[in-house]
Every structure is written in structure tokens, then in C-alpha cells.
Short mmCIF file of C-alpha atoms in Angstrom, two decimals:
data_model
loop_
_atom_site.label_atom_id
_atom_site.label_comp_id
_atom_site.label_asym_id
_atom_site.label_seq_id
_atom_site.Cartn_x
_atom_site.Cartn_y
_atom_site.Cartn_z
CA UNK A 914 8.85 2.64 -19.15
CA UNK A 915 7.96 6.19 -20.14
CA UNK A 916 4.80 7.95 -19.05
CA UNK A 917 3.63 11.00 -20.98
CA UNK A 918 0.82 13.06 -19.49
CA UNK A 919 0.02 15.94 -21.75
CA UNK A 920 -3.50 16.74 -20.61
CA UNK A 921 -4.92 15.82 -17.23
CA UNK A 922 -8.62 16.05 -18.00
CA UNK A 923 -10.00 13.89 -20.79
CA UNK A 924 -13.76 13.93 -20.09
CA UNK A 925 -13.75 10.15 -20.73
CA UNK A 926 -14.79 9.41 -17.14
CA UNK A 927 -17.76 11.75 -17.05
CA UNK A 928 -20.17 8.84 -17.53
CA UNK A 929 -18.89 6.91 -14.50
CA UNK A 930 -16.50 4.62 -16.38
CA UNK A 931 -12.74 4.60 -16.71
CA UNK A 932 -10.04 2.86 -18.73
CA UNK A 933 -7.87 0.14 -17.31
CA UNK A 934 -4.25 -0.19 -18.37
CA UNK A 935 -5.23 -2.55 -21.17
CA UNK A 936 -7.68 0.11 -22.47
CA UNK A 937 -10.79 -1.88 -21.50
CA UNK A 938 -13.48 0.17 -19.78
CA UNK A 939 -15.07 -0.59 -16.42
CA UNK A 940 -17.31 1.30 -13.99
CA UNK A 941 -15.45 3.48 -11.51
CA UNK A 942 -16.98 1.30 -8.78
CA UNK A 943 -15.30 -1.86 -10.14
CA UNK A 944 -13.29 -3.76 -7.46
CA UNK A 945 -10.07 -3.19 -9.43
CA UNK A 946 -10.62 0.60 -9.42
CA UNK A 947 -11.58 0.55 -5.72
CA UNK A 948 -8.38 -1.39 -4.92
CA UNK A 949 -5.95 0.87 -6.68
CA UNK A 950 -7.89 3.92 -5.50
CA UNK A 951 -7.23 2.82 -1.92
CA UNK A 952 -3.58 2.25 -2.79
CA UNK A 953 -3.47 5.81 -4.16
CA UNK A 954 -5.02 7.10 -0.93
CA UNK A 955 -2.41 5.16 1.06
CA UNK A 956 0.35 6.68 -1.04
CA UNK A 957 -1.01 10.16 -0.32
CA UNK A 958 -1.23 9.43 3.41
CA UNK A 959 2.38 8.26 3.36
CA UNK A 960 3.29 11.50 1.55
CA UNK A 961 1.74 13.48 4.41
CA UNK A 962 3.45 11.28 7.00
CA UNK A 963 6.86 11.92 5.47
CA UNK A 964 6.41 15.64 6.20
CA UNK A 965 5.77 15.16 9.93
CA UNK A 966 8.45 16.28 12.38
CA UNK A 967 10.00 13.53 14.45
CA UNK A 968 10.02 10.84 11.77
CA UNK A 969 13.51 9.29 11.65
CA UNK A 970 15.36 9.95 8.37
CA UNK A 971 15.77 6.27 7.62
CA UNK A 972 11.99 5.85 7.93
CA UNK A 973 11.56 8.67 5.39
CA UNK A 974 13.88 6.92 2.92
CA UNK A 975 12.05 3.61 3.36
CA UNK A 976 8.65 5.26 2.97
CA UNK A 977 9.77 7.03 -0.20
CA UNK A 978 10.73 3.66 -1.65
CA UNK A 979 7.33 2.31 -0.57
CA UNK A 980 5.64 5.20 -2.37
CA UNK A 981 7.33 4.17 -5.60
CA UNK A 982 6.39 0.53 -5.01
CA UNK A 983 2.77 1.56 -4.46
CA UNK A 984 2.72 2.99 -7.98
CA UNK A 985 3.98 -0.43 -9.13
CA UNK A 986 1.05 -2.04 -7.29
CA UNK A 987 -1.42 0.33 -8.94
CA UNK A 988 0.10 -0.35 -12.36
CA UNK A 989 -0.07 -4.08 -11.71
CA UNK A 990 -3.73 -3.95 -10.68
CA UNK A 991 -4.67 -1.65 -13.57
CA UNK A 992 -3.88 -4.31 -16.18
CA UNK A 993 -5.80 -7.59 -15.97
CA UNK A 994 -3.94 -10.75 -16.87
CA UNK A 995 -4.51 -11.28 -20.59
CA UNK A 996 -6.38 -14.33 -21.79
CA UNK A 997 -4.02 -16.85 -23.36
CA UNK A 998 -3.82 -16.35 -27.11
CA UNK A 999 -5.44 -19.07 -29.19
CA UNK A 1000 -2.23 -19.44 -31.16
CA UNK A 1001 -0.15 -19.76 -27.98
CA UNK A 1002 1.78 -16.53 -28.62
CA UNK A 1003 2.92 -14.40 -25.71
CA UNK A 1004 1.34 -10.98 -25.12
CA UNK A 1005 2.73 -8.15 -27.25
CA UNK A 1006 4.42 -6.44 -24.31
CA UNK A 1007 5.38 -7.42 -20.81
CA UNK A 1008 3.41 -5.67 -18.07
CA UNK A 1009 4.78 -4.32 -14.81
CA UNK A 1010 4.07 -6.83 -12.04
CA UNK A 1011 4.97 -6.75 -8.36
CA UNK A 1012 7.68 -9.29 -7.57
CA UNK A 1013 8.44 -11.41 -4.49
CA UNK A 1014 11.69 -9.44 -4.00
CA UNK A 1015 9.66 -6.33 -3.20
CA UNK A 1016 7.81 -8.23 -0.46
CA UNK A 1017 11.10 -9.68 0.84
CA UNK A 1018 12.52 -6.16 1.16
CA UNK A 1019 9.58 -5.16 3.38
CA UNK A 1020 10.16 -8.23 5.54
CA UNK A 1021 13.83 -7.33 5.98
CA UNK A 1022 12.94 -3.81 7.16
CA UNK A 1023 10.27 -5.22 9.51
CA UNK A 1024 12.87 -7.55 11.03
CA UNK A 1025 15.47 -4.79 11.32
CA UNK A 1026 13.22 -2.35 13.16
CA UNK A 1027 11.35 -4.96 15.21
CA UNK A 1028 14.67 -6.19 16.63
CA UNK A 1029 15.09 -2.77 18.29
CA UNK A 1030 11.66 -2.76 19.98
CA UNK A 1031 10.59 -4.10 23.35
CA UNK A 1032 8.26 -7.12 23.24
CA UNK A 1033 4.56 -6.20 23.17
CA UNK A 1034 2.67 -6.71 26.42
CA UNK A 1035 -0.65 -5.21 25.29
CA UNK A 1036 -2.36 -3.89 22.20
CA UNK A 1037 -1.18 -0.45 21.09
CA UNK A 1038 -3.60 2.46 20.92
CA UNK A 1039 -3.18 4.38 17.65
CA UNK A 1040 -1.45 7.59 18.63
CA UNK A 1041 1.47 8.78 20.68
CA UNK A 1042 3.75 11.07 18.69
CA UNK A 1043 2.45 12.85 15.60
CA UNK A 1044 4.66 10.64 13.41
CA UNK A 1045 3.32 7.46 15.04
CA UNK A 1046 -0.29 8.64 14.75
CA UNK A 1047 0.17 9.31 11.02
CA UNK A 1048 1.79 5.90 10.56
CA UNK A 1049 -1.21 4.28 12.25
CA UNK A 1050 -3.56 6.06 9.82
CA UNK A 1051 -1.42 4.74 6.97
CA UNK A 1052 -1.65 1.25 8.46
CA UNK A 1053 -5.45 1.30 8.55
CA UNK A 1054 -5.70 2.60 4.97
CA UNK A 1055 -3.23 -0.12 3.94
CA UNK A 1056 -5.42 -2.80 5.53
CA UNK A 1057 -8.42 -1.48 3.56
CA UNK A 1058 -6.38 -1.51 0.34
CA UNK A 1059 -5.41 -5.09 1.11
CA UNK A 1060 -9.05 -6.13 1.62
CA UNK A 1061 -10.06 -4.40 -1.60
CA UNK A 1062 -7.21 -6.03 -3.53
CA UNK A 1063 -8.39 -9.46 -2.40
CA UNK A 1064 -11.67 -8.73 -4.21
CA UNK A 1065 -9.80 -8.48 -7.53
CA UNK A 1066 -10.10 -12.17 -8.33
CA UNK A 1067 -7.39 -12.28 -11.00
CA UNK A 1068 -4.95 -10.00 -9.20
CA UNK A 1069 -1.28 -10.86 -8.87
CA UNK A 1070 -1.03 -12.50 -5.40
CA UNK A 1071 2.16 -10.49 -4.75
CA UNK A 1072 0.01 -7.33 -4.54
CA UNK A 1073 -1.89 -8.71 -1.55
CA UNK A 1074 1.31 -10.05 0.03
CA UNK A 1075 2.98 -6.66 -0.39
CA UNK A 1076 0.08 -4.82 1.25
CA UNK A 1077 -0.04 -7.36 4.08
CA UNK A 1078 3.66 -6.91 4.86
CA UNK A 1079 3.42 -3.14 4.41
CA UNK A 1080 0.70 -2.88 7.05
CA UNK A 1081 2.99 -4.84 9.39
CA UNK A 1082 5.85 -2.48 8.61
CA UNK A 1083 3.70 0.59 9.22
CA UNK A 1084 2.71 -0.81 12.63
CA UNK A 1085 6.35 -1.52 13.49
CA UNK A 1086 7.45 1.95 12.33
CA UNK A 1087 4.67 3.52 14.45
CA UNK A 1088 6.02 1.64 17.45
CA UNK A 1089 9.52 2.86 16.64
CA UNK A 1090 8.32 6.45 16.23
CA UNK A 1091 6.79 6.29 19.71
CA UNK A 1092 9.97 5.05 21.33
CA UNK A 1093 9.37 3.92 24.90
CA UNK A 1094 6.19 6.00 25.27
CA UNK A 1095 3.70 3.71 23.52
CA UNK A 1096 0.05 4.28 24.43
CA UNK A 1097 -1.17 0.84 25.54
CA UNK A 1098 -4.68 -0.53 25.74
CA UNK A 1099 -5.78 -1.14 29.31
CA UNK A 1100 -8.75 -3.52 29.05
CA UNK A 1101 -11.76 -2.32 31.04
CA UNK A 1102 -9.94 0.67 32.52
CA UNK A 1103 -12.91 3.05 32.32
CA UNK A 1104 -15.73 0.64 33.26
#
């Protein structure tokens, strides 16, 4: 798949509408646009997180792969499933869709890192090291993207599954980035 971007501004969105990947137009407030806008924000937050000192190199490599996958999610969401053709013919071209293997990869990384962590005895406060704090911000943006993706009624279910597992991974990576110094919730401590 080749992408050619020759001019960034088009003026086509000045009226509050934008094109989807199938060239249909929708308002910029459409649930599909909101969903992949949140995925774009998540990708940017991950980009910032990758620059933070103290993030293990293997986390950086995993997060870079996630960034690429997030573009896949955006591409998937940007093209609605086509209506079946009256003549039964397949669509002219196959669209990029998120696959179960991408979700399975996230699960394998979750399992790998989680196996190195102590069992949880309390809820974790978002924070600790700078790397962990950034990962927690990514996690919360990911949860929002997941909620928004659920509102896209004809979305590929693998998009929601991917975001659900990714938020788990971001939580696990935040725990790993904190090491043994996790800030724990102490219920009622300041009452």
C-alpha cells in the first residue's frame, strides 16, 4: 500500500466535514472520526512516552510496533464495511483490517512482562517514574479510544479487542517501569 501526500492542506474540511477512506463525507463530530482521532492522540502520546528516560529498550521496540498498528486501526476505522453488491461481486479492492494475530501479539507481550511482576495487592496510583506516568496517560487515552470505537456500530470487532488489550499492556508496562517502587492506593488514608 502506497500513500502519497503531496499537499497537506486541502480546504475540504473548512465546513466541518471530512472524507472517510471510501471518499464518503461525514461531520468531523461523527463517532468514526472521534474514534480514530482518539487513536491518533494515543499514538502521539506513545510517541512522547518513547522519548522519556528510563523506559526499557524492549518497551520502546514494542511501543514502536504498537504505533504502526495504531495506524492500521485508524485505516480500518476510516473505511466503513461496504454494502454487499447486488450482483454478489466482491469489493473492487481489499481494505486494511486489523487481524486477530495483532491482538494475540499484545497478549503475548502482556503475559511476558506480567510474569516478571509481583502480584497486585492494591490499586496502583498513576505515577511513579516519569516513564510509568507517561504510560498511565497512554493507558487512559487508550481506554477513551476504546469507548469511542465501540460507538462505531459497524466497526471491525478486532479494533475494540486490540485497544482493550493495549490498555492492559500499557498498565503492565507502567508497572514494569516502576519496578518495585509502585505508588499504591491506600484507601481512606487521608480521612
